[in-house]
């Protein structure tokens, strides 16, 4: 049966849409996809450009217009001068990354981001300590222990928890968690790191539990039965079989939850205060990177001032951190592929 | 059953202290205990012996039993009957999957369960080690006595029961762990603190898999072929040295060569264990079993007896029709 086809026409099999319309549909979908890519790209450009304005005298845009203006009015020499002054150092990267004092608005000014990073880290570590164990245990309970009725109550509850606006969580921290902490530790102030960490922890529990539960439920029953058939208890089945087999999904949920904690803004802004502070004491007020950005955003700092420019530098650090978490999550997913087929 | 008695040709009997590493005399594992019912002549599957690697002697470590069963089970005196069901029924919701089943399964013999699809074979098998507990909708009625003790009594711990009644499933289901850890798992959860390496090797030899995997015990059980995986699952099931091994169509996902190996294995296992096997394959049932139970649609145990008799001269007309392929 070689050579030219017989009487069968396969040229437009399965489609009665004109070829031209197919192309148009394709173009619409492609444009939609393109928008997200372009937006992401635009955000990165704005962040990097703004951060450049923080570290140098001019932003990339200012630099270009200065050089161009100089070139037009006074020739190459003036353009060169504009470039030099535009590239003049305002804040060194070294001071920014390693300085331990953050005060870009109030004199004496200093630009060490470590106190803000520290604040974010306290929230991340504290909330992870709460959310990872509780979230994992909840996931195991839902996937291995709970019968259908209980699950039908708990799962929607978790979804509600996940849907509450974060500002409400912040209010909850101030009006409920902090007073409880104060009952045990009367010296605690209205704003304190502990309340923030606890409330962010509560906030990300649903993320851990629901994503982990998805991964655990996907583990085939065959594996569970194998263990039960050998006389394993429910607990042994959960810890020896289900969790290892769903490890990649569980770890991915941890990473997503942690990046959510890094980026969490409103709740911590309300709960932890506005005090850049390198401290181990969770009862003291601190400030996270996000809370700082809120503070500057709502203050009357003028556009173009160094306080304003610092927003972009801090924003860039946040962006890099969440990017790293995303890459980590990709790596975990490929490294610990679902360990069953 | 007389063929289980020790003979001069068969020095390794069930009660012999084990000689774990003694290789089988030849590549002919069953020559000694050949006095099988002649219904399905051995010759029929003789050629596949060629594929079998050195099968080694299955080992029993009497007195080395790890399982500390619930006392309520252990106090039962031993008898020829290991498992006995009395009016055993199973409902899934409102649907009755098993009509009252009354049957006695003899010790150290292979009992085959056959019948058309959906007739309740797996359901019955899962009653024997209470795997039905895992199915929310399943309700079990009547009694199932394991060594005289009703395993559905309130004081029976299904976990303890399953440590004495092992199971091999239709689809090979090794854990995503190393070969070694797969085999060791049952012993591990029972708190075994003896020579694990020896027990793992013993079980792998018993499952006729040792020669193929002895140099890759640390690699994943999932990296094995389907037939090897199933033998790994058998090794995993026999490693804790249970008394009964349940198998639900253990060879149905395997090719003929792997099936032959598993069948040979079942033959050997029957020297030490009570084996209950569900199969859709009549020839297989005839080849490997001593007793056969025939379930027919509706979850009814229609006939039970010696395999030869059932296949040569069934009492029930519908059983005959089923066996001869007139329906099913
Ligand atoms: N988990 C369950 N929930 C509800 N009904 C079930 C369940 N498992 C089995 N059944 C029903 O019980 C009956 C017996 O099923 P069972 O699996 O025991 O049959 P089987 O003889 O093993 O069939 P097969 O040869 O196809 O494996 C079937 O009608 C089936 O639909
Ligand atoms: Mg079945």
XYZ file of C-alpha atoms and ligand atoms in Angstrom:
701
model
C 0.000 0.000 0.000
C 2.598 2.522 -0.982
C 2.340 5.497 -3.260
C -0.422 8.089 -3.485
C -3.302 7.571 -1.057
C -6.398 5.775 -2.145
C -9.801 7.385 -2.045
C -9.516 8.707 1.522
C -9.380 12.444 2.098
C -7.640 13.269 5.355
C -6.779 16.857 4.559
C -9.326 18.430 6.931
C -10.368 15.525 9.037
C -12.122 16.292 12.276
C -12.599 20.019 11.752
C -15.270 22.031 10.059
C -13.812 25.353 11.214
C -12.299 27.312 8.344
C -8.517 27.397 8.420
C -8.473 31.186 8.712
C -10.668 31.148 11.838
C -8.322 28.610 13.409
C -5.520 31.063 12.999
C -7.518 33.898 14.560
C -8.429 31.790 17.587
C -4.818 30.889 17.975
C -3.812 34.550 17.813
C -6.301 35.525 20.548
C -5.054 32.862 22.900
C -1.480 33.751 22.161
C -2.121 37.424 22.903
C -3.639 36.587 26.263
C -0.622 34.487 27.130
C 1.627 37.276 25.926
C 0.002 39.799 28.264
C 1.105 37.911 31.363
C 4.611 37.550 30.028
C 4.830 41.240 29.158
C 3.409 42.274 32.534
C 5.972 40.187 34.351
C 8.685 41.646 32.216
C 7.393 45.185 32.827
C 7.352 44.702 36.582
C 10.909 43.458 36.546
C 12.026 46.437 34.453
C 10.331 48.916 36.786
C 11.832 47.252 39.863
C 15.335 47.086 38.483
C 15.167 50.606 37.086
C 13.861 52.009 40.374
C 16.498 50.127 42.326
C 19.134 51.595 40.042
C 17.831 55.023 41.010
C 18.407 54.066 44.636
C 21.970 52.869 44.230
C 23.001 55.459 41.617
C 22.124 59.134 41.258
C 19.817 58.506 38.339
C 17.494 55.804 37.162
C 18.169 54.201 33.836
C 15.575 56.461 32.274
C 16.996 59.602 33.911
C 20.457 58.610 32.870
C 19.477 58.163 29.234
C 17.583 61.444 29.031
C 20.480 63.289 30.741
C 23.006 61.862 28.347
C 20.793 62.544 25.364
C 20.072 66.114 26.530
C 23.774 66.730 27.098
C 24.565 65.393 23.692
C 22.042 67.691 22.017
C 22.917 70.876 23.952
C 26.649 70.658 24.547
C 28.052 67.765 22.582
C 29.901 64.671 23.761
C 31.708 66.316 26.681
C 28.475 67.369 28.345
C 26.929 63.977 27.672
C 29.923 62.374 29.324
C 29.533 64.611 32.348
C 25.837 63.783 32.586
C 26.642 60.106 32.433
C 29.263 60.399 35.156
C 27.070 62.301 37.544
C 24.113 60.070 36.753
C 26.161 56.973 37.548
C 27.516 58.503 40.713
C 27.073 56.238 43.691
C 24.255 57.156 46.060
C 24.142 54.044 48.215
C 26.639 51.246 47.904
C 25.273 47.754 47.360
C 27.519 46.697 50.168
C 25.982 49.116 52.646
C 22.528 48.074 51.552
C 23.063 44.352 51.850
C 25.213 44.255 54.944
C 24.310 47.383 56.885
C 22.509 46.770 60.139
C 20.732 50.085 60.458
C 17.728 51.009 58.368
C 16.632 54.633 58.369
C 16.286 55.959 54.836
C 13.833 58.732 55.721
C 14.787 60.076 59.114
C 18.209 61.584 59.668
C 20.819 60.418 60.305
C 20.077 58.298 57.304
C 21.389 54.810 56.812
C 20.500 52.144 54.362
C 21.277 48.722 55.764
C 18.449 46.350 54.839
C 19.386 43.647 57.329
C 16.875 44.750 60.004
C 14.027 44.440 57.505
C 15.308 41.094 56.271
C 15.556 39.995 59.875
C 11.972 41.019 60.496
C 10.791 39.057 57.493
C 12.822 36.062 58.594
C 11.286 36.091 62.068
C 7.847 36.019 60.512
C 8.829 33.277 58.061
C 10.487 31.039 60.632
C 7.820 31.613 63.271
C 4.917 31.035 60.918
C 6.600 27.984 59.377
C 7.093 26.494 62.838
C 3.356 26.789 63.304
C 2.001 26.054 59.860
C 4.188 23.209 58.595
C 3.532 20.743 61.431
C -0.119 21.662 61.858
C -0.727 21.788 58.118
C 0.969 18.443 57.523
C -0.862 16.778 60.386
C -4.143 18.183 59.089
C -3.369 16.841 55.629
C -2.574 13.392 57.003
C -5.721 13.439 59.076
C -7.857 14.445 56.116
C -6.353 11.999 53.691
C -5.844 8.975 55.953
C -8.018 9.195 59.040
C -11.075 11.379 58.562
C -14.251 9.760 57.351
C -16.259 11.476 54.711
C -18.530 13.457 57.042
C -15.681 14.973 59.014
C -13.824 15.799 55.846
C -16.891 17.523 54.488
C -16.771 19.868 57.452
C -13.040 20.479 57.677
C -12.233 21.063 54.026
C -14.698 23.932 53.497
C -13.597 25.419 56.822
C -10.024 25.475 55.609
C -11.133 27.086 52.396
C -12.902 29.825 54.339
C -9.747 30.310 56.374
C -7.803 30.694 53.147
C -10.299 33.183 51.779
C -10.328 35.649 54.669
C -8.787 38.991 53.636
C -5.365 39.389 55.180
C -6.236 42.738 56.723
C -8.795 40.886 58.818
C -6.052 38.563 60.005
C -4.052 41.626 61.024
C -6.969 42.946 62.981
C -7.434 39.519 64.557
C -3.790 39.578 65.654
C -4.133 42.987 67.261
C -7.422 42.411 68.989
C -7.163 38.752 69.904
C -3.701 37.233 69.716
C -1.737 40.105 71.228
C -4.025 40.384 74.293
C -3.569 36.660 74.906
C 0.206 37.005 74.655
C 0.027 39.981 76.993
C -1.800 37.904 79.547
C 1.217 35.606 79.780
C 3.885 38.230 79.130
C 2.567 41.556 80.431
C 5.572 43.486 79.112
C 4.501 42.728 75.515
C 3.686 45.811 73.488
C 0.699 46.327 71.236
C 2.898 45.521 68.260
C 5.063 42.431 68.513
C 6.671 39.864 66.264
C 5.022 36.885 67.924
C 1.483 37.938 67.083
C 2.534 38.492 63.480
C 4.238 35.122 63.189
C 1.277 33.342 64.757
C -1.283 35.017 62.572
C 0.722 34.433 59.383
C 1.155 30.835 60.493
C -2.597 30.443 60.811
C -3.028 32.115 57.475
C -0.804 29.664 55.598
C -2.024 26.468 57.284
C -4.725 25.972 54.630
C -2.138 26.263 51.905
C 0.039 23.543 53.433
C -2.834 21.278 54.355
C -4.786 21.473 51.150
C -1.851 21.123 48.763
C -0.328 18.357 50.873
C -3.637 16.595 51.092
C -3.978 16.701 47.327
C -0.578 15.063 47.020
C -1.389 12.449 49.666
C -4.763 11.567 48.203
C -3.065 10.974 44.884
C -1.000 8.150 46.389
C -2.553 4.963 44.989
C -4.493 2.783 47.398
C -2.447 -0.164 46.179
C 0.455 1.122 48.222
C -1.645 1.593 51.323
C -3.124 -1.867 50.953
C 0.339 -3.356 50.624
C 1.280 -1.898 53.983
C -2.024 -2.718 55.662
C -1.721 -6.251 54.342
C 1.595 -6.587 56.165
C -0.015 -5.540 59.417
C 0.892 -1.872 59.419
C -1.124 0.472 61.579
C -2.750 3.556 60.165
C 0.031 5.674 61.597
C 2.693 3.483 60.020
C 0.924 3.601 56.690
C 0.807 7.389 56.907
C 4.407 7.945 57.916
C 6.115 5.080 56.084
C 4.136 4.995 52.876
C 1.904 7.979 52.212
C 4.179 10.834 53.238
C 7.307 9.499 51.519
C 5.352 8.754 48.355
C 3.872 12.250 48.266
C 6.996 14.020 49.449
C 7.413 16.175 46.383
C 3.929 17.619 46.698
C 4.304 18.108 50.428
C 7.622 19.916 50.065
C 6.202 22.044 47.262
C 3.362 23.090 49.545
C 5.899 24.070 52.208
C 7.789 26.221 49.754
C 4.675 27.927 48.468
C 3.525 28.603 52.010
C 6.889 30.058 52.922
C 6.932 32.334 49.929
C 3.478 33.460 50.887
C 4.800 34.264 54.368
C 7.678 36.224 52.839
C 5.329 38.325 50.770
C 2.570 38.657 53.373
C 1.884 42.343 53.920
C -1.274 43.642 55.534
C -1.473 41.291 58.488
C 2.133 41.846 59.503
C 1.945 45.569 58.917
C -0.867 45.752 61.421
C 0.513 43.234 63.880
C 4.254 43.703 64.182
C 4.690 47.461 64.101
C 7.108 49.677 62.208
C 10.340 49.314 64.023
C 13.322 47.922 62.113
C 14.817 45.768 64.790
C 17.347 42.948 64.903
C 16.117 41.026 67.881
C 15.599 37.495 69.066
C 12.784 38.563 71.343
C 9.472 37.840 69.645
C 7.666 40.118 72.067
C 9.331 43.210 70.615
C 8.009 45.167 67.665
C 9.826 44.632 64.364
C 9.386 45.658 60.775
C 9.294 43.421 57.739
C 10.240 44.417 54.218
C 6.621 44.450 53.177
C 5.516 46.506 56.164
C 8.227 49.041 55.369
C 6.918 49.354 51.845
C 3.436 50.017 53.151
C 4.802 52.627 55.522
C 6.563 54.503 52.740
C 3.672 54.035 50.372
C 1.186 55.770 52.649
C 3.588 58.431 53.940
C 4.196 61.798 52.269
C 7.651 60.887 51.002
C 8.097 62.764 47.731
C 8.583 60.948 44.467
C 12.258 60.843 43.519
C 13.515 61.188 47.078
C 15.764 58.500 48.410
C 13.026 57.249 50.701
C 10.850 56.707 47.667
C 13.667 55.052 45.765
C 14.355 52.682 48.630
C 10.959 51.120 47.927
C 12.296 49.681 44.719
C 15.451 48.338 46.279
C 13.487 46.575 49.007
C 10.934 45.423 46.468
C 13.702 43.944 44.360
C 15.003 41.984 47.330
C 11.515 40.630 47.981
C 11.148 39.725 44.348
C 14.452 37.881 44.296
C 13.526 35.958 47.450
C 10.198 34.771 46.082
C 11.843 33.976 42.766
C 14.345 31.789 44.565
C 11.510 30.033 46.366
C 9.785 29.396 43.061
C 12.936 27.961 41.545
C 13.397 25.844 44.653
C 9.895 24.509 44.255
C 10.587 23.586 40.644
C 13.763 21.854 41.681
C 12.026 19.935 44.456
C 9.325 18.818 42.053
C 11.846 17.412 39.628
C 14.166 16.053 42.288
C 11.493 14.266 44.303
C 9.156 13.192 41.592
C 6.035 11.431 42.797
C 7.613 8.263 44.002
C 5.055 5.954 42.477
C 3.781 5.526 38.989
C -2.920 -34.724 52.279
C -0.434 -37.505 51.816
C 1.734 -35.718 49.293
C 2.762 -33.271 51.964
C 4.360 -35.999 54.027
C 8.124 -36.145 54.046
C 9.586 -38.689 51.721
C 13.042 -40.015 51.305
C 13.540 -37.817 48.333
C 12.445 -34.734 50.122
C 14.740 -34.027 53.007
C 13.463 -30.526 53.628
C 10.193 -30.721 55.388
C 8.343 -28.041 57.085
C 9.712 -28.828 60.474
C 13.296 -29.162 59.537
C 15.483 -26.541 61.078
C 16.237 -24.304 58.236
C 19.223 -24.446 56.021
C 18.857 -21.104 54.499
C 21.543 -20.973 51.967
C 21.493 -24.504 50.775
C 20.894 -24.254 47.074
C 18.416 -26.592 45.563
C 19.960 -29.741 44.384
C 19.166 -29.153 40.806
C 17.263 -26.757 38.678
C 14.344 -29.062 39.040
C 12.574 -27.815 42.105
C 9.570 -30.059 42.215
C 10.809 -33.430 41.156
C 10.510 -34.652 44.697
C 7.013 -33.709 45.619
C 5.554 -34.659 42.324
C 2.748 -36.969 43.445
C 0.161 -34.471 42.306
C -3.261 -35.192 41.035
C -2.862 -36.153 37.466
C -5.647 -34.050 36.112
C -3.389 -31.480 34.578
C -0.256 -33.327 33.730
C 2.885 -31.663 34.929
C 4.274 -32.117 31.484
C 1.976 -29.383 30.380
C 4.138 -26.730 31.870
C 7.363 -28.607 31.929
C 9.150 -26.554 29.262
C 9.019 -23.386 31.244
C 11.242 -24.910 33.874
C 14.014 -23.945 31.578
C 13.444 -20.304 32.384
C 13.682 -20.742 36.063
C 16.849 -19.605 37.724
C 18.189 -21.591 40.622
C 15.228 -21.895 42.820
C 16.302 -22.333 46.344
C 14.774 -24.049 49.217
C 12.137 -22.073 50.962
C 12.948 -21.796 54.575
C 10.941 -21.885 57.660
C 12.339 -20.745 60.898
C 10.217 -22.576 63.363
C 10.393 -20.956 66.694
C 11.748 -17.885 65.032
C 8.304 -16.472 64.611
C 8.341 -12.774 65.131
C 4.689 -12.176 65.419
C 3.385 -11.740 68.887
C -0.267 -12.141 68.131
C -3.035 -11.066 70.386
C -3.323 -13.674 73.094
C -6.911 -14.305 72.176
C -5.773 -15.675 68.853
C -2.766 -17.503 70.116
C -4.579 -19.588 72.673
C -6.487 -21.421 70.000
C -5.372 -25.057 69.602
C -4.086 -25.971 66.180
C -6.114 -28.138 63.893
C -6.036 -29.161 60.258
C -8.425 -26.382 59.512
C -6.791 -23.000 59.546
C -9.691 -20.905 58.440
C -13.325 -21.714 58.771
C -16.226 -19.517 57.764
C -19.668 -19.844 59.268
C -22.481 -18.127 57.427
C -20.071 -15.449 56.358
C -21.830 -12.675 54.451
C -20.708 -9.341 53.063
C -22.862 -6.392 52.081
C -21.668 -3.326 50.233
C -24.285 -0.827 51.280
C -27.554 -2.540 50.401
C -25.987 -4.926 47.923
C -25.196 -8.387 49.173
C -21.876 -9.419 47.663
C -21.535 -12.718 49.512
C -24.302 -15.193 50.292
C -23.690 -17.131 53.521
C -20.402 -18.955 52.984
C -19.548 -22.048 54.979
C -16.170 -23.485 54.205
C -13.072 -24.920 55.842
C -9.666 -24.167 54.408
C -7.059 -26.815 55.204
C -3.601 -26.106 56.520
C -0.580 -26.168 54.199
C -2.572 -26.678 51.094
C -3.364 -24.471 48.172
C -6.998 -23.526 47.908
C -8.045 -21.932 44.632
C -11.056 -19.669 44.426
C -12.570 -19.478 40.985
C -15.707 -18.007 39.515
C -16.951 -15.423 37.064
C -16.095 -11.759 37.427
C -17.986 -9.951 40.165
C -19.011 -13.111 42.001
C -17.308 -12.086 45.227
C -13.968 -13.877 45.078
C -11.954 -10.853 46.109
C -14.580 -9.940 48.648
C -14.262 -13.347 50.288
C -10.486 -13.199 50.210
C -10.450 -9.762 51.809
C -12.579 -11.112 54.639
C -9.808 -13.499 55.584
C -7.426 -10.769 56.715
C -10.048 -8.097 57.311
C -8.912 -5.910 54.449
C -12.617 -5.211 54.020
C -12.287 -2.970 57.074
C -10.747 -0.454 54.719
C -13.850 -0.304 52.554
C -16.296 2.097 54.146
C -19.373 0.528 52.619
C -18.533 -3.078 53.494
C -20.368 -4.849 56.290
C -19.424 -8.386 57.270
C -21.832 -10.807 58.915
C -21.436 -14.304 60.299
C -18.175 -15.708 61.564
C -14.734 -16.198 60.174
C -12.620 -18.387 62.388
C -8.861 -18.291 62.159
C -7.556 -21.211 64.171
C -10.898 -21.273 65.896
C -11.007 -17.622 66.818
C -13.618 -15.444 65.139
C -11.582 -12.649 63.648
C -14.612 -10.390 63.599
C -14.887 -10.525 67.385
C -14.528 -7.170 69.038
C -11.303 -8.072 70.803
C -9.399 -8.944 67.620
C -6.871 -6.462 66.376
C -6.889 -6.603 62.566
C -3.272 -5.487 62.592
C -2.285 -8.585 64.561
C -4.366 -10.755 62.269
C -2.717 -9.373 59.146
C 0.681 -10.146 60.565
C -0.309 -13.805 60.505
C -2.303 -13.719 57.287
C -0.242 -12.111 54.552
C -1.523 -10.905 51.218
C -0.315 -10.577 47.647
C -2.327 -8.359 45.356
C -3.385 -8.529 41.748
C -1.229 -5.639 40.634
C 2.376 -5.717 41.814
C 2.557 -2.930 44.380
C 6.085 -2.587 45.729
C 6.727 0.397 47.937
C 8.755 3.196 46.363
C 11.657 2.032 48.488
C 14.682 -0.141 47.899
C 14.284 -3.847 47.291
C 15.782 -4.523 50.687
C 13.468 -2.119 52.482
C 10.471 -3.576 50.695
C 11.199 -7.046 51.982
C 12.241 -5.850 55.427
C 9.195 -3.649 55.959
C 6.899 -6.258 57.484
C 9.567 -7.351 59.939
C 10.487 -3.787 60.714
C 7.022 -2.764 61.775
C 6.808 -5.855 63.930
C 9.871 -4.703 65.817
C 12.081 -7.532 64.588
C 15.600 -7.020 65.890
C 17.314 -10.187 64.729
C 19.457 -10.670 61.654
C 17.493 -8.666 59.119
C 19.921 -9.318 56.278
C 19.445 -13.039 56.659
C 15.675 -12.776 56.744
C 15.618 -10.578 53.669
C 17.802 -13.007 51.781
C 15.719 -15.918 52.984
C 12.510 -14.300 51.773
C 14.000 -13.321 48.427
C 15.256 -16.870 47.940
C 11.843 -18.162 48.930
C 10.340 -15.964 46.251
C 12.888 -17.183 43.674
C 14.137 -13.667 43.202
C 17.416 -13.688 45.090
C 19.606 -14.605 42.152
C 18.211 -11.786 40.076
C 18.500 -9.015 42.643
C 21.197 -10.025 45.117
C 23.582 -7.416 43.736
C 21.068 -4.571 43.618
C 19.280 -4.740 46.940
C 19.628 -0.998 47.340
C 17.978 -0.074 44.073
C 14.320 0.795 43.922
C 11.742 -1.959 43.868
C 10.002 -0.013 41.134
C 12.969 -0.511 38.831
C 12.185 -4.223 38.504
C 10.106 -5.792 35.776
C 6.461 -6.561 36.468
C 7.126 -10.229 37.114
C 10.059 -9.447 39.356
C 7.966 -6.886 41.197
C 5.304 -9.474 41.867
C 7.877 -11.900 43.215
C 9.229 -9.040 45.306
C 5.736 -8.586 46.693
C 5.607 -12.293 47.469
C 8.970 -12.032 49.200
C 7.636 -9.091 51.159
C 4.591 -11.100 52.171
C 6.543 -14.173 53.310
C 9.382 -12.325 55.045
C 7.494 -11.933 58.338
C 6.685 -15.641 58.101
C 2.899 -15.524 58.161
C 0.798 -18.651 58.472
C -1.539 -17.981 55.595
C -0.848 -16.235 52.319
C -3.745 -14.779 50.381
C -3.259 -14.065 46.707
C -5.727 -12.188 44.553
C -5.019 -13.037 40.929
C -1.302 -12.687 41.541
C -0.330 -13.626 38.011
C -2.987 -11.836 36.017
C -0.754 -8.866 35.236
C 2.179 -11.045 34.253
C 3.430 -12.600 31.067
C 3.523 -16.409 30.711
C 7.132 -16.741 31.817
C 6.622 -14.669 34.927
C 3.334 -16.473 35.547
C 5.118 -19.791 35.408
C 7.624 -18.610 37.975
C 4.925 -17.417 40.296
C 3.051 -20.694 39.903
C 6.142 -22.706 40.738
C 6.590 -20.500 43.704
C 3.076 -21.140 44.951
C 3.790 -24.851 44.753
C 6.776 -24.383 46.993
C 5.045 -22.020 49.348
C 2.411 -24.651 49.997
C 5.063 -26.769 51.699
C 5.075 -24.313 54.544
C 2.165 -21.995 54.195
C -1.529 -22.201 53.712
C -2.186 -20.519 50.403
C -5.529 -19.169 49.255
C -5.447 -17.936 45.699
C -8.061 -16.262 43.536
C -7.635 -16.942 39.871
C -9.513 -16.532 36.631
C -7.379 -19.108 34.967
C -8.898 -22.594 35.147
C -5.714 -24.338 34.077
C -3.844 -22.447 36.725
C -6.331 -23.457 39.390
C -6.115 -27.068 38.271
C -2.337 -27.008 38.168
C -1.531 -25.437 41.459
C -4.335 -26.089 43.890
C -5.294 -28.954 46.157
C -8.765 -27.666 46.945
C -11.010 -25.509 44.827
C -13.885 -23.274 45.807
C -16.245 -22.215 43.035
C -18.258 -19.051 43.511
C -20.965 -18.194 41.056
C -22.749 -14.976 40.278
C -24.586 -13.530 43.218
C -21.787 -14.256 45.643
C -22.706 -17.868 46.276
C -20.156 -20.533 47.105
C -21.564 -23.302 44.945
C -19.011 -26.033 45.302
C -15.947 -26.772 47.333
C -13.736 -29.829 47.329
C -10.641 -31.537 45.992
C -9.448 -29.833 42.869
C -9.298 -33.069 40.849
C -12.835 -33.947 41.655
C -14.182 -30.490 40.933
C -12.493 -30.357 37.581
C -13.235 -33.927 36.572
C -16.581 -34.494 38.079
C -18.318 -31.441 39.506
C -21.555 -32.072 41.349
C -23.185 -28.876 40.253
C -24.252 -28.505 36.639
C -23.563 -24.769 36.643
C -20.081 -25.378 37.961
C -19.490 -27.803 35.136
C -20.782 -25.258 32.658
C -18.510 -22.651 34.114
C -15.443 -24.837 34.147
C -15.981 -26.023 30.635
C -16.421 -22.472 29.512
C -20.126 -22.562 28.664
C -20.615 -19.326 30.579
C -18.691 -16.945 32.727
N -15.781 -1.352 47.386
C -16.948 -1.801 46.883
N -18.055 -1.062 47.011
C -19.228 -1.506 46.513
N -19.391 -2.661 45.885
C -18.313 -3.453 45.721
C -17.033 -3.058 46.212
N -16.152 -4.028 45.924
C -16.848 -4.972 45.275
N -18.141 -4.630 45.149
C -19.185 -5.440 44.509
O -19.180 -6.710 45.090
C -19.319 -7.701 44.117
C -18.189 -8.698 44.232
O -16.972 -8.022 43.923
P -15.581 -8.738 43.977
O -14.542 -7.719 43.739
O -15.478 -9.541 45.200
O -15.693 -9.706 42.711
P -14.609 -10.682 42.113
O -15.194 -12.032 42.111
O -13.309 -10.503 42.790
O -14.525 -10.156 40.621
P -13.252 -10.113 39.664
O -13.043 -11.484 39.205
O -13.685 -9.225 38.557
O -12.106 -9.565 40.443
C -19.355 -6.997 42.783
O -20.704 -6.957 42.354
C -18.869 -5.632 43.047
O -19.560 -4.713 42.263
Mg -11.416 -9.662 42.211
